[in-house]
Every structure is written in structure tokens, then in C-alpha cells.
Short mmCIF file of C-alpha atoms in Angstrom, two decimals:
data_model
loop_
_atom_site.label_atom_id
_atom_site.label_comp_id
_atom_site.label_asym_id
_atom_site.label_seq_id
_atom_site.Cartn_x
_atom_site.Cartn_y
_atom_site.Cartn_z
CA MET A 1 -0.37 0.38 0.05
CA SER A 2 1.31 3.25 -1.43
CA ALA A 3 1.42 6.74 0.49
CA GLY A 4 -0.85 7.61 -2.41
CA TRP A 5 -3.48 5.16 -2.06
CA ILE A 6 -3.29 6.21 1.99
CA PHE A 7 -3.61 10.31 1.55
CA GLY A 8 -6.66 10.01 -1.12
CA PHE A 9 -8.05 7.13 1.28
CA PHE A 10 -8.11 10.12 4.01
CA LEU A 11 -8.69 12.55 1.43
CA GLY A 12 -11.91 10.46 0.33
CA VAL A 13 -12.92 10.39 4.06
CA LEU A 14 -12.90 13.89 5.03
CA GLY A 15 -14.71 14.85 2.17
CA ILE A 16 -17.57 12.40 3.34
CA ILE A 17 -17.19 13.17 6.73
CA SER A 18 -17.21 17.47 6.12
CA HIS A 19 -20.36 16.78 4.20
CA PHE A 20 -22.47 16.27 7.11
CA THR A 21 -20.33 17.90 9.25
CA TYR A 22 -18.79 21.57 9.39
CA ILE A 23 -15.27 21.56 9.20
CA ARG A 24 -13.88 24.61 8.30
CA PHE A 25 -12.22 24.81 4.85
CA ALA A 26 -12.83 21.10 3.72
CA SER A 27 -17.01 21.43 4.11
CA GLU A 28 -16.91 24.20 1.69
CA TYR A 29 -14.62 21.73 -1.17
CA ASN A 30 -16.10 18.13 -0.39
CA TYR A 31 -16.79 17.45 -3.75
CA TRP A 32 -13.14 18.17 -4.57
CA LEU A 33 -12.01 16.00 -1.58
CA LEU A 34 -13.50 13.41 -2.45
CA VAL A 35 -13.27 13.90 -6.53
CA VAL A 36 -9.28 13.78 -5.89
CA GLY A 37 -9.14 11.28 -2.82
CA PHE A 38 -10.80 8.71 -5.30
CA PHE A 39 -8.49 9.61 -8.45
CA LEU A 40 -5.71 8.97 -5.87
CA VAL A 41 -6.72 5.78 -4.76
CA CYS A 42 -7.57 4.71 -8.81
CA VAL A 43 -4.03 5.77 -9.90
CA ASN A 44 -2.13 4.32 -6.78
CA ALA A 45 -4.35 0.95 -6.97
CA ARG A 46 -2.85 -0.05 -10.16
CA ARG A 47 1.14 0.41 -8.85
#
């Protein structure tokens, strides 16, 4: 498991959590955090 996969996973989890609760900065960009996290997981899962 690479560091990029773990970082993408945590970005995705932060995006989901910030959708349901208010986290300053993260709640404003929760959709993009989820998209970038999903992209990083997909790219790093191929390795």
C-alpha cells in the first residue's frame, strides 16, 4: 500500500465527513476532496 493510496483514502473520508458536519475549509470543498481522493486511490491502486 503506497502513501498516495493512503493520502487519497483520507482525503475521501474527509470529504464525506465534511459533507455531514461543518469543518472550516473542508466543508467548502467537500466534493473536490472526494473527487481528488477517489482519483488518487484509483491511480495508486494500479501499482
